Amino acid sequence: MTPRPSTACTSTWVRTACMSAVFASLGLAQAAWAQSTDLSACMAELRPAARSGKVSDATWARHTAGLQADFSVIEKLNFQPEFRTAIWDYMSALVDEERVADGKARLTEHRQALERAEQRFGVDPATVVAVWGVESNFGQTFGKYPLVQALGTLACHGRRQSYFRGEFFSALRILQAGHIAPERFVGSWAGAFGHTQFMPSTFERLAVDFDGDGRADLMDSSVDALGSTANFLARAGWQSGLPWGIEVKLPAGISLAGEGRRSKRPVADWAARGVRRVDGSALPANLGSVGLLTLAGVNGPAFLVTRNFDALYSYNAAESYGLAIAHLSDRLRGAGPFATPWPTDDAGLSRAERRELQGLLVMRGHDIGPVDGMLGDKTREAIRAEQKRLGLEVNGRGGQKILKVLRGG
């Protein structure tokens, strides 16, 4: 949505533009606090911009006094799984049978709210529930970072400080307005919170009171979260009745040069180049202009994606993330896995398989911490030890190969 011109910092969109101008003129002397966890000097520099952003003196004093940096969020800023994890590992963990079953249960449980959301915003229930599943595993993993601390750290350190300062001020305004109690205001390292993980500025723009209790509560009201998510996608350009895309079969020798999600062409153009549905049938004519998505190259699954995929992408600005939501939504409608396998000889593990792998490592005497399906440093170290013992390639990879070998004893 394009902001309307204004000379005053009143609307959320215009406040954001005004804050960017203020930040550009600040010229913060970051060297003074670059190595310190004490954020007081940075907070002092940011105070004028926050005041211009309608953060009151009382709110500022209450929530920034004694604020200390948490540098672990900077480490996470520099390592995001959407951009570093192999696509087959990423998809295996996010779209597995466990999440499909849980999602179908949520579709039944929240049928009335989801139908109301579809009527009001035009976004189908499976897509909304898929976002919920990918973002927080249906409300089971909100994140545990205190948001004022996390966003305060990111506002003063690391990349994209201008962006995170805007989110920091939005978070303070949310507390100031009493939408969420301070002790409940926790979320991801990057500042997203609630069932469907809205950023604070997104909450200010798009959160809706969908359960009718007088406030939009994404932390404790799944109904508000589902309605707000449908509103987000509608405002991002979601078109009712249009698929996000389809899996296709590419002809031999097709060039992918210059092709991508953004390079959309009429379906007829793709058909003329020999592209077909993955089962070999003709392409549907009702998709409009579509782009080609090949996250694993010409030998992996390929998709023609519509503007609705772009709406999913806008939720987290990663194509792998958008594909995870799209695929989960299809699975919730009864579709199966992709027809084309990922081009790897060591496929990824579901969350249940990850837990199984960890259990097998524990049985062999390895201390990996909790058996939680999270393949962290201790798990990878144990995998390397087993690979060395078994005469396998020592790479610490938790995939089907090592799982099958350990299953065999």
mmCIF file of C-alpha atoms in Angstrom:
data_model
loop_
_atom_site.group_PDB
_atom_site.id
_atom_site.type_symbol
_atom_site.label_atom_id
_atom_site.label_comp_id
_atom_site.label_asym_id
_atom_site.label_seq_id
_atom_site.Cartn_x
_atom_site.Cartn_y
_atom_site.Cartn_z
ATOM 1 C CA MET A 1 0.000 0.000 0.000
ATOM 2 C CA THR A 2 1.450 3.397 -0.987
ATOM 3 C CA PRO A 3 1.482 6.023 1.801
ATOM 4 C CA ARG A 4 -0.392 9.241 1.111
ATOM 5 C CA PRO A 5 1.710 12.437 1.103
ATOM 6 C CA SER A 6 1.561 14.412 4.327
ATOM 7 C CA THR A 7 3.579 17.080 6.100
ATOM 8 C CA ALA A 8 2.916 15.719 9.581
ATOM 9 C CA CYS A 9 4.148 12.499 11.231
ATOM 10 C CA THR A 10 0.645 11.273 12.003
ATOM 11 C CA SER A 11 -0.118 8.016 10.202
ATOM 12 C CA THR A 12 1.984 4.907 10.778
ATOM 13 C CA TRP A 13 3.250 4.954 7.197
ATOM 14 C CA VAL A 14 4.209 8.628 7.333
ATOM 15 C CA ARG A 15 5.758 8.228 10.794
ATOM 16 C CA THR A 16 8.004 5.558 9.307
ATOM 17 C CA ALA A 17 9.119 7.898 6.524
ATOM 18 C CA CYS A 18 9.687 10.728 8.976
ATOM 19 C CA MET A 19 11.679 8.504 11.310
ATOM 20 C CA SER A 20 13.905 7.410 8.425
ATOM 21 C CA ALA A 21 14.702 11.053 7.723
ATOM 22 C CA VAL A 22 15.475 11.679 11.390
ATOM 23 C CA PHE A 23 17.737 8.617 11.549
ATOM 24 C CA ALA A 24 19.612 9.732 8.452
ATOM 25 C CA SER A 25 20.373 13.067 10.088
ATOM 26 C CA LEU A 26 21.412 11.658 13.471
ATOM 27 C CA GLY A 27 24.896 10.504 12.494
ATOM 28 C CA LEU A 28 25.112 8.337 15.614
ATOM 29 C CA ALA A 29 28.580 7.957 17.054
ATOM 30 C CA GLN A 30 28.313 4.227 17.527
ATOM 31 C CA ALA A 31 31.958 3.629 18.369
ATOM 32 C CA ALA A 32 31.379 4.863 21.897
ATOM 33 C CA TRP A 33 29.116 1.945 22.757
ATOM 34 C CA ALA A 34 30.028 -0.629 20.118
ATOM 35 C CA GLN A 35 31.647 -3.022 22.609
ATOM 36 C CA SER A 36 29.386 -2.384 25.594
ATOM 37 C CA THR A 37 26.182 -4.109 26.622
ATOM 38 C CA ASP A 38 25.059 -0.839 28.214
ATOM 39 C CA LEU A 39 22.639 0.798 25.774
ATOM 40 C CA SER A 40 22.232 4.066 27.665
ATOM 41 C CA ALA A 41 24.374 6.142 25.286
ATOM 42 C CA CYS A 42 22.540 4.798 22.266
ATOM 43 C CA MET A 43 19.180 5.351 23.947
ATOM 44 C CA ALA A 44 20.130 8.961 24.646
ATOM 45 C CA GLU A 45 20.886 9.466 20.950
ATOM 46 C CA LEU A 46 17.595 7.849 19.922
ATOM 47 C CA ARG A 47 15.395 9.723 22.384
ATOM 48 C CA PRO A 48 14.627 12.743 20.137
ATOM 49 C CA ALA A 49 13.564 10.491 17.271
ATOM 50 C CA ALA A 50 11.418 8.412 19.624
ATOM 51 C CA ARG A 51 9.740 11.553 20.951
ATOM 52 C CA SER A 52 8.975 12.607 17.370
ATOM 53 C CA GLY A 53 7.532 9.126 16.916
ATOM 54 C CA LYS A 54 4.964 9.697 19.674
ATOM 55 C CA VAL A 55 6.739 7.638 22.349
ATOM 56 C CA SER A 56 6.037 9.471 25.613
ATOM 57 C CA ASP A 57 8.708 10.367 28.147
ATOM 58 C CA ALA A 58 7.058 8.103 30.715
ATOM 59 C CA THR A 59 7.033 5.118 28.336
ATOM 60 C CA TRP A 60 10.634 5.735 27.315
ATOM 61 C CA ALA A 61 11.847 6.029 30.895
ATOM 62 C CA ARG A 62 9.959 2.938 32.040
ATOM 63 C CA HIS A 63 11.162 0.602 29.310
ATOM 64 C CA THR A 64 14.658 1.827 28.405
ATOM 65 C CA ALA A 65 16.168 2.640 31.808
ATOM 66 C CA GLY A 66 19.066 0.250 32.386
ATOM 67 C CA LEU A 67 18.444 -1.563 29.096
ATOM 68 C CA GLN A 68 21.248 -3.998 28.267
ATOM 69 C CA ALA A 69 22.187 -5.361 24.861
ATOM 70 C CA ASP A 70 21.717 -9.023 24.001
ATOM 71 C CA PHE A 71 24.388 -9.705 21.394
ATOM 72 C CA SER A 72 22.983 -13.152 20.608
ATOM 73 C CA VAL A 73 20.406 -11.421 18.402
ATOM 74 C CA ILE A 74 23.218 -9.966 16.295
ATOM 75 C CA GLU A 75 24.544 -13.476 15.694
ATOM 76 C CA LYS A 76 21.088 -14.578 14.548
ATOM 77 C CA LEU A 77 20.781 -11.517 12.312
ATOM 78 C CA ASN A 78 23.842 -12.765 10.448
ATOM 79 C CA PHE A 79 22.579 -16.343 10.175
ATOM 80 C CA GLN A 80 19.017 -16.794 8.935
ATOM 81 C CA PRO A 81 17.965 -20.361 8.034
ATOM 82 C CA GLU A 82 15.841 -19.259 5.078
ATOM 83 C CA PHE A 83 19.032 -18.201 3.302
ATOM 84 C CA ARG A 84 21.607 -20.683 4.664
ATOM 85 C CA THR A 85 19.809 -24.028 4.989
ATOM 86 C CA ALA A 86 19.535 -26.402 2.023
ATOM 87 C CA ILE A 87 16.020 -26.128 0.640
ATOM 88 C CA TRP A 88 15.305 -29.849 1.137
ATOM 89 C CA ASP A 89 16.251 -29.600 4.815
ATOM 90 C CA TYR A 90 14.233 -26.423 5.270
ATOM 91 C CA MET A 91 11.104 -27.872 3.677
ATOM 92 C CA SER A 92 11.408 -31.275 5.380
ATOM 93 C CA ALA A 93 11.304 -29.679 8.820
ATOM 94 C CA LEU A 94 8.559 -27.136 8.109
ATOM 95 C CA VAL A 95 6.153 -29.275 6.095
ATOM 96 C CA ASP A 96 6.006 -32.750 7.606
ATOM 97 C CA GLU A 97 3.210 -35.183 8.401
ATOM 98 C CA GLU A 98 3.085 -33.978 11.997
ATOM 99 C CA ARG A 99 2.415 -30.384 10.979
ATOM 100 C CA VAL A 100 -0.097 -31.415 8.326
ATOM 101 C CA ALA A 101 -2.080 -33.405 10.893
ATOM 102 C CA ASP A 102 -1.951 -30.554 13.421
ATOM 103 C CA GLY A 103 -3.030 -28.080 10.750
ATOM 104 C CA LYS A 104 -6.034 -30.140 9.736
ATOM 105 C CA ALA A 105 -7.087 -30.263 13.384
ATOM 106 C CA ARG A 106 -6.825 -26.461 13.599
ATOM 107 C CA LEU A 107 -8.922 -26.087 10.448
ATOM 108 C CA THR A 108 -11.707 -27.989 12.190
ATOM 109 C CA GLU A 109 -11.258 -26.305 15.555
ATOM 110 C CA HIS A 110 -11.350 -22.763 14.147
ATOM 111 C CA ARG A 111 -13.716 -23.374 11.232
ATOM 112 C CA GLN A 112 -16.140 -20.563 12.093
ATOM 113 C CA ALA A 113 -13.455 -17.901 12.581
ATOM 114 C CA LEU A 114 -11.668 -18.979 9.408
ATOM 115 C CA GLU A 115 -14.872 -18.848 7.391
ATOM 116 C CA ARG A 116 -15.557 -15.337 8.704
ATOM 117 C CA ALA A 117 -12.008 -14.323 7.762
ATOM 118 C CA GLU A 118 -12.482 -15.662 4.250
ATOM 119 C CA GLN A 119 -15.767 -13.785 3.876
ATOM 120 C CA ARG A 120 -14.254 -10.524 5.112
ATOM 121 C CA PHE A 121 -10.762 -10.664 3.607
ATOM 122 C CA GLY A 122 -10.995 -13.183 0.768
ATOM 123 C CA VAL A 123 -8.195 -15.462 1.995
ATOM 124 C CA ASP A 124 -8.961 -19.187 2.235
ATOM 125 C CA PRO A 125 -8.684 -21.060 5.565
ATOM 126 C CA ALA A 126 -5.884 -23.424 4.501
ATOM 127 C CA THR A 127 -3.575 -20.541 3.590
ATOM 128 C CA VAL A 128 -4.200 -18.705 6.873
ATOM 129 C CA VAL A 129 -3.637 -21.861 8.922
ATOM 130 C CA ALA A 130 -0.479 -22.639 6.947
ATOM 131 C CA VAL A 131 0.976 -19.276 7.944
ATOM 132 C CA TRP A 132 0.083 -20.040 11.568
ATOM 133 C CA GLY A 133 1.788 -23.435 11.358
ATOM 134 C CA VAL A 134 5.000 -22.167 9.783
ATOM 135 C CA GLU A 135 5.250 -19.080 11.997
ATOM 136 C CA SER A 136 4.644 -20.514 15.465
ATOM 137 C CA ASN A 137 3.743 -24.194 15.056
ATOM 138 C CA PHE A 138 0.139 -23.243 15.842
ATOM 139 C CA GLY A 139 1.017 -21.181 18.889
ATOM 140 C CA GLN A 140 3.510 -23.592 20.422
ATOM 141 C CA THR A 141 6.685 -21.603 19.708
ATOM 142 C CA PHE A 142 6.248 -17.876 20.170
ATOM 143 C CA GLY A 143 9.882 -17.151 20.950
ATOM 144 C CA LYS A 144 11.288 -16.135 24.311
ATOM 145 C CA TYR A 145 13.196 -12.921 23.600
ATOM 146 C CA PRO A 146 12.011 -9.837 25.508
ATOM 147 C CA LEU A 147 11.127 -7.653 22.550
ATOM 148 C CA VAL A 148 12.217 -4.308 23.972
ATOM 149 C CA GLN A 149 15.677 -5.729 24.700
ATOM 150 C CA ALA A 150 15.980 -7.537 21.365
ATOM 151 C CA LEU A 151 14.822 -4.594 19.280
ATOM 152 C CA GLY A 152 16.777 -2.129 21.384
ATOM 153 C CA THR A 153 19.920 -4.148 20.673
ATOM 154 C CA LEU A 154 19.201 -4.309 16.951
ATOM 155 C CA ALA A 155 18.428 -0.597 16.908
ATOM 156 C CA CYS A 156 21.946 0.127 18.175
ATOM 157 C CA HIS A 157 24.095 -2.673 16.725
ATOM 158 C CA GLY A 158 24.513 -4.688 13.553
ATOM 159 C CA ARG A 159 22.957 -4.306 10.138
ATOM 160 C CA ARG A 160 19.673 -2.581 9.255
ATOM 161 C CA GLN A 161 19.655 -0.319 12.313
ATOM 162 C CA SER A 162 17.315 2.223 10.702
ATOM 163 C CA TYR A 163 14.708 -0.490 10.119
ATOM 164 C CA PHE A 164 14.979 -1.907 13.635
ATOM 165 C CA ARG A 165 14.762 1.551 15.220
ATOM 166 C CA GLY A 166 11.381 1.944 13.603
ATOM 167 C CA GLU A 167 10.318 -1.439 14.981
ATOM 168 C CA PHE A 168 11.711 -0.513 18.408
ATOM 169 C CA PHE A 169 9.582 2.622 18.520
ATOM 170 C CA SER A 170 6.532 0.681 17.313
ATOM 171 C CA ALA A 171 7.051 -1.832 20.114
ATOM 172 C CA LEU A 172 7.164 0.954 22.679
ATOM 173 C CA ARG A 173 3.963 2.477 21.288
ATOM 174 C CA ILE A 174 2.243 -0.916 21.577
ATOM 175 C CA LEU A 175 3.191 -1.058 25.265
ATOM 176 C CA GLN A 176 2.217 2.576 25.695
ATOM 177 C CA ALA A 177 -1.260 1.882 24.297
ATOM 178 C CA GLY A 178 -1.703 -1.088 26.631
ATOM 179 C CA HIS A 179 -2.270 -3.656 23.895
ATOM 180 C CA ILE A 180 0.087 -6.165 25.543
ATOM 181 C CA ALA A 181 1.426 -6.423 29.095
ATOM 182 C CA PRO A 182 5.199 -5.883 29.267
ATOM 183 C CA GLU A 183 5.831 -9.307 30.793
ATOM 184 C CA ARG A 184 3.939 -10.944 27.890
ATOM 185 C CA PHE A 185 5.751 -8.984 25.195
ATOM 186 C CA VAL A 186 8.186 -11.662 24.032
ATOM 187 C CA GLY A 187 8.861 -13.150 20.634
ATOM 188 C CA SER A 188 11.533 -13.909 18.085
ATOM 189 C CA TRP A 189 15.050 -12.503 18.115
ATOM 190 C CA ALA A 190 14.053 -10.102 15.311
ATOM 191 C CA GLY A 191 10.995 -8.697 17.103
ATOM 192 C CA ALA A 192 8.126 -10.739 15.645
ATOM 193 C CA PHE A 193 5.534 -11.870 18.170
ATOM 194 C CA GLY A 194 2.284 -13.734 18.642
ATOM 195 C CA HIS A 195 0.578 -16.677 16.978
ATOM 196 C CA THR A 196 1.428 -15.479 13.485
ATOM 197 C CA GLN A 197 4.536 -13.489 14.370
ATOM 198 C CA PHE A 198 3.744 -9.916 13.371
ATOM 199 C CA MET A 199 6.460 -7.300 13.562
ATOM 200 C CA PRO A 200 5.438 -4.355 15.782
ATOM 201 C CA SER A 201 4.939 -1.972 12.841
ATOM 202 C CA THR A 202 2.812 -4.619 11.107
ATOM 203 C CA PHE A 203 0.712 -4.956 14.250
ATOM 204 C CA GLU A 204 0.105 -1.206 14.255
ATOM 205 C CA ARG A 205 -1.013 -1.267 10.617
ATOM 206 C CA LEU A 206 -2.885 -4.520 10.256
ATOM 207 C CA ALA A 207 -3.839 -6.227 13.528
ATOM 208 C CA VAL A 208 -7.596 -6.579 13.979
ATOM 209 C CA ASP A 209 -9.874 -7.369 16.899
ATOM 210 C CA PHE A 210 -11.500 -10.422 15.355
ATOM 211 C CA ASP A 211 -12.971 -11.979 18.500
ATOM 212 C CA GLY A 212 -14.813 -8.806 19.501
ATOM 213 C CA ASP A 213 -13.311 -8.285 22.950
ATOM 214 C CA GLY A 214 -12.230 -4.714 22.239
ATOM 215 C CA ARG A 215 -8.537 -5.211 21.528
ATOM 216 C CA ALA A 216 -6.300 -6.924 19.018
ATOM 217 C CA ASP A 217 -4.344 -9.566 20.932
ATOM 218 C CA LEU A 218 -1.971 -11.693 18.884
ATOM 219 C CA MET A 219 -0.410 -13.298 21.957
ATOM 220 C CA ASP A 220 -3.432 -14.831 23.658
ATOM 221 C CA SER A 221 -6.153 -14.811 20.988
ATOM 222 C CA SER A 222 -5.669 -17.217 18.112
ATOM 223 C CA VAL A 223 -8.867 -15.814 16.571
ATOM 224 C CA ASP A 224 -7.410 -12.289 16.464
ATOM 225 C CA ALA A 225 -4.214 -13.719 14.977
ATOM 226 C CA LEU A 226 -6.069 -15.583 12.215
ATOM 227 C CA GLY A 227 -8.146 -12.548 11.301
ATOM 228 C CA SER A 228 -5.085 -10.301 11.348
ATOM 229 C CA THR A 229 -3.165 -12.714 9.119
ATOM 230 C CA ALA A 230 -5.984 -12.786 6.582
ATOM 231 C CA ASN A 231 -6.000 -8.980 6.667
ATOM 232 C CA PHE A 232 -2.224 -8.923 6.081
ATOM 233 C CA LEU A 233 -2.451 -11.177 3.033
ATOM 234 C CA ALA A 234 -5.411 -9.280 1.614
ATOM 235 C CA ARG A 235 -3.519 -6.005 1.920
ATOM 236 C CA ALA A 236 -0.498 -7.680 0.315
ATOM 237 C CA GLY A 237 -2.541 -8.308 -2.819
ATOM 238 C CA TRP A 238 -4.051 -11.760 -2.249
ATOM 239 C CA GLN A 239 -6.621 -12.549 -4.938
ATOM 240 C CA SER A 240 -9.471 -14.821 -3.875
ATOM 241 C CA GLY A 241 -9.792 -17.987 -5.928
ATOM 242 C CA LEU A 242 -6.347 -17.741 -7.499
ATOM 243 C CA PRO A 243 -3.905 -20.577 -6.701
ATOM 244 C CA TRP A 244 -0.481 -19.623 -5.386
ATOM 245 C CA GLY A 245 0.988 -21.640 -8.243
ATOM 246 C CA ILE A 246 1.404 -25.148 -9.621
ATOM 247 C CA GLU A 247 4.217 -27.667 -9.861
ATOM 248 C CA VAL A 248 5.364 -28.064 -13.459
ATOM 249 C CA LYS A 249 7.595 -30.205 -15.641
ATOM 250 C CA LEU A 250 10.276 -28.337 -17.571
ATOM 251 C CA PRO A 251 11.324 -29.401 -21.067
ATOM 252 C CA ALA A 252 14.861 -30.654 -21.580
ATOM 253 C CA GLY A 253 17.319 -27.908 -22.377
ATOM 254 C CA ILE A 254 15.210 -25.000 -21.133
ATOM 255 C CA SER A 255 17.270 -22.013 -20.066
ATOM 256 C CA LEU A 256 16.592 -20.509 -16.637
ATOM 257 C CA ALA A 257 18.634 -17.389 -17.378
ATOM 258 C CA GLY A 258 16.669 -14.294 -16.405
ATOM 259 C CA GLU A 259 13.749 -16.314 -15.078
ATOM 260 C CA GLY A 260 12.359 -16.047 -11.575
ATOM 261 C CA ARG A 261 9.360 -15.205 -9.446
ATOM 262 C CA ARG A 262 9.366 -11.578 -10.553
ATOM 263 C CA SER A 263 9.751 -12.282 -14.288
ATOM 264 C CA LYS A 264 6.129 -13.065 -14.956
ATOM 265 C CA ARG A 265 4.797 -14.069 -18.371
ATOM 266 C CA PRO A 266 1.374 -15.141 -19.632
ATOM 267 C CA VAL A 267 0.679 -18.849 -19.194
ATOM 268 C CA ALA A 268 0.504 -19.180 -22.981
ATOM 269 C CA ASP A 269 4.162 -18.136 -23.252
ATOM 270 C CA TRP A 270 5.232 -20.900 -20.875
ATOM 271 C CA ALA A 271 3.103 -23.427 -22.700
ATOM 272 C CA ALA A 272 4.729 -22.400 -25.991
ATOM 273 C CA ARG A 273 8.143 -23.101 -24.441
ATOM 274 C CA GLY A 274 7.088 -26.648 -23.609
ATOM 275 C CA VAL A 275 6.272 -26.248 -19.921
ATOM 276 C CA ARG A 276 3.528 -28.608 -18.719
ATOM 277 C CA ARG A 277 1.894 -29.607 -15.477
ATOM 278 C CA VAL A 278 4.021 -32.053 -13.563
ATOM 279 C CA ASP A 279 1.734 -34.888 -14.690
ATOM 280 C CA GLY A 280 2.273 -33.905 -18.347
ATOM 281 C CA SER A 281 -1.111 -32.263 -18.881
ATOM 282 C CA ALA A 282 -1.646 -28.783 -20.292
ATOM 283 C CA LEU A 283 -1.223 -25.704 -18.129
ATOM 284 C CA PRO A 284 -4.424 -24.129 -16.757
ATOM 285 C CA ALA A 285 -5.401 -20.910 -18.488
ATOM 286 C CA ASN A 286 -6.723 -19.081 -15.408
ATOM 287 C CA LEU A 287 -3.441 -18.285 -13.627
ATOM 288 C CA GLY A 288 -2.792 -14.933 -15.267
ATOM 289 C CA SER A 289 0.859 -13.977 -15.602
ATOM 290 C CA VAL A 290 3.194 -16.318 -13.735
ATOM 291 C CA GLY A 291 6.885 -16.553 -12.881
ATOM 292 C CA LEU A 292 9.123 -19.594 -12.676
ATOM 293 C CA LEU A 293 10.390 -20.667 -9.245
ATOM 294 C CA THR A 294 13.232 -23.226 -9.166
ATOM 295 C CA LEU A 295 14.868 -23.112 -5.744
ATOM 296 C CA ALA A 296 17.037 -26.159 -6.469
ATOM 297 C CA GLY A 297 17.798 -25.507 -10.125
ATOM 298 C CA VAL A 298 16.547 -27.178 -13.264
ATOM 299 C CA ASN A 299 16.740 -30.686 -11.743
ATOM 300 C CA GLY A 300 14.596 -29.958 -8.699
ATOM 301 C CA PRO A 301 10.898 -29.221 -8.259
ATOM 302 C CA ALA A 302 9.764 -26.337 -10.475
ATOM 303 C CA PHE A 303 6.723 -24.109 -10.049
ATOM 304 C CA LEU A 304 4.847 -21.460 -11.952
ATOM 305 C CA VAL A 305 3.823 -18.945 -9.284
ATOM 306 C CA THR A 306 1.142 -16.267 -9.317
ATOM 307 C CA ARG A 307 0.729 -12.946 -7.553
ATOM 308 C CA ASN A 308 -0.623 -14.863 -4.552
ATOM 309 C CA PHE A 309 2.808 -16.382 -4.038
ATOM 310 C CA ASP A 310 4.148 -12.835 -3.914
ATOM 311 C CA ALA A 311 1.702 -12.108 -1.081
ATOM 312 C CA LEU A 312 3.088 -15.090 0.849
ATOM 313 C CA TYR A 313 6.636 -13.933 0.111
ATOM 314 C CA SER A 314 5.870 -10.517 1.583
ATOM 315 C CA TYR A 315 5.294 -12.129 4.981
ATOM 316 C CA ASN A 316 9.005 -12.900 5.401
ATOM 317 C CA ALA A 317 10.798 -11.913 2.152
ATOM 318 C CA ALA A 318 12.284 -15.360 1.492
ATOM 319 C CA GLU A 319 11.212 -17.573 -1.400
ATOM 320 C CA SER A 320 11.875 -20.739 0.587
ATOM 321 C CA TYR A 321 9.588 -19.417 3.315
ATOM 322 C CA GLY A 322 6.857 -18.596 0.802
ATOM 323 C CA LEU A 323 7.122 -22.072 -0.687
ATOM 324 C CA ALA A 324 6.809 -23.671 2.752
ATOM 325 C CA ILE A 325 3.522 -21.846 3.395
ATOM 326 C CA ALA A 326 2.269 -22.586 -0.111
ATOM 327 C CA HIS A 327 3.092 -26.288 0.117
ATOM 328 C CA LEU A 328 1.634 -26.656 3.610
ATOM 329 C CA SER A 329 -1.585 -24.998 2.451
ATOM 330 C CA ASP A 330 -1.831 -27.533 -0.388
ATOM 331 C CA ARG A 331 -1.190 -30.408 2.004
ATOM 332 C CA LEU A 332 -3.971 -29.109 4.256
ATOM 333 C CA ARG A 333 -6.301 -29.267 1.251
ATOM 334 C CA GLY A 334 -5.406 -32.925 0.748
ATOM 335 C CA ALA A 335 -2.553 -32.737 -1.790
ATOM 336 C CA GLY A 336 0.515 -34.927 -1.458
ATOM 337 C CA PRO A 337 4.237 -34.141 -1.455
ATOM 338 C CA PHE A 338 5.894 -32.592 -4.496
ATOM 339 C CA ALA A 339 6.030 -34.981 -7.450
ATOM 340 C CA THR A 340 9.638 -34.097 -8.304
ATOM 341 C CA PRO A 341 12.219 -35.082 -5.666
ATOM 342 C CA TRP A 342 14.847 -32.662 -4.482
ATOM 343 C CA PRO A 343 18.185 -33.181 -6.279
ATOM 344 C CA THR A 344 20.117 -34.694 -3.371
ATOM 345 C CA ASP A 345 21.265 -38.160 -2.367
ATOM 346 C CA ASP A 346 20.744 -37.320 1.314
ATOM 347 C CA ALA A 347 17.228 -36.002 1.793
ATOM 348 C CA GLY A 348 16.194 -33.940 4.788
ATOM 349 C CA LEU A 349 14.541 -35.161 7.966
ATOM 350 C CA SER A 350 11.105 -34.443 9.350
ATOM 351 C CA ARG A 351 10.909 -33.203 12.938
ATOM 352 C CA ALA A 352 9.973 -36.694 14.117
ATOM 353 C CA GLU A 353 12.975 -38.130 12.279
ATOM 354 C CA ARG A 354 15.237 -35.494 13.797
ATOM 355 C CA ARG A 355 14.089 -36.486 17.256
ATOM 356 C CA GLU A 356 14.617 -40.129 16.357
ATOM 357 C CA LEU A 357 18.165 -39.380 15.186
ATOM 358 C CA GLN A 358 18.907 -37.554 18.419
ATOM 359 C CA GLY A 359 17.539 -40.468 20.436
ATOM 360 C CA LEU A 360 19.806 -42.888 18.582
ATOM 361 C CA LEU A 361 22.785 -40.638 19.310
ATOM 362 C CA VAL A 362 21.897 -40.530 23.007
ATOM 363 C CA MET A 363 21.679 -44.352 23.031
ATOM 364 C CA ARG A 364 25.256 -44.390 21.780
ATOM 365 C CA GLY A 365 26.420 -42.282 24.697
ATOM 366 C CA HIS A 366 26.471 -38.813 23.170
ATOM 367 C CA ASP A 367 25.530 -35.781 25.247
ATOM 368 C CA ILE A 368 23.471 -33.664 22.869
ATOM 369 C CA GLY A 369 21.232 -31.855 25.341
ATOM 370 C CA PRO A 370 17.437 -32.063 24.937
ATOM 371 C CA VAL A 371 15.968 -34.419 22.336
ATOM 372 C CA ASP A 372 13.947 -31.649 20.718
ATOM 373 C CA GLY A 373 14.430 -32.043 16.979
ATOM 374 C CA MET A 374 16.764 -29.053 16.847
ATOM 375 C CA LEU A 375 20.032 -30.134 15.260
ATOM 376 C CA GLY A 376 22.388 -27.800 17.084
ATOM 377 C CA ASP A 377 26.146 -27.846 17.612
ATOM 378 C CA LYS A 378 26.122 -30.761 20.077
ATOM 379 C CA THR A 379 24.012 -32.907 17.765
ATOM 380 C CA ARG A 380 26.247 -32.154 14.785
ATOM 381 C CA GLU A 381 29.338 -32.937 16.853
ATOM 382 C CA ALA A 382 27.838 -36.303 17.795
ATOM 383 C CA ILE A 383 26.958 -36.988 14.155
ATOM 384 C CA ARG A 384 30.543 -36.272 13.134
ATOM 385 C CA ALA A 385 31.814 -38.685 15.770
ATOM 386 C CA GLU A 386 29.493 -41.424 14.490
ATOM 387 C CA GLN A 387 30.395 -40.719 10.869
ATOM 388 C CA LYS A 388 34.076 -41.044 11.695
ATOM 389 C CA ARG A 389 33.476 -44.269 13.626
ATOM 390 C CA LEU A 390 31.465 -45.732 10.736
ATOM 391 C CA GLY A 391 33.885 -44.681 8.013
ATOM 392 C CA LEU A 392 31.430 -42.235 6.424
ATOM 393 C CA GLU A 393 32.084 -38.769 5.111
ATOM 394 C CA VAL A 394 32.554 -36.597 8.199
ATOM 395 C CA ASN A 395 30.386 -33.535 7.621
ATOM 396 C CA GLY A 396 28.053 -33.425 10.638
ATOM 397 C CA ARG A 397 25.008 -33.534 8.387
ATOM 398 C CA GLY A 398 21.771 -34.767 9.901
ATOM 399 C CA GLY A 399 20.093 -36.378 6.925
ATOM 400 C CA GLN A 400 18.572 -39.660 5.823
ATOM 401 C CA LYS A 401 21.956 -41.350 5.350
ATOM 402 C CA ILE A 402 23.132 -41.200 8.952
ATOM 403 C CA LEU A 403 19.616 -41.922 10.256
ATOM 404 C CA LYS A 404 19.346 -45.124 8.196
ATOM 405 C CA VAL A 405 22.797 -46.313 9.254
ATOM 406 C CA LEU A 406 22.090 -45.723 12.956
ATOM 407 C CA ARG A 407 18.683 -47.376 12.640
ATOM 408 C CA GLY A 408 20.506 -50.465 11.460
ATOM 409 C CA GLY A 409 22.559 -50.609 14.617
#
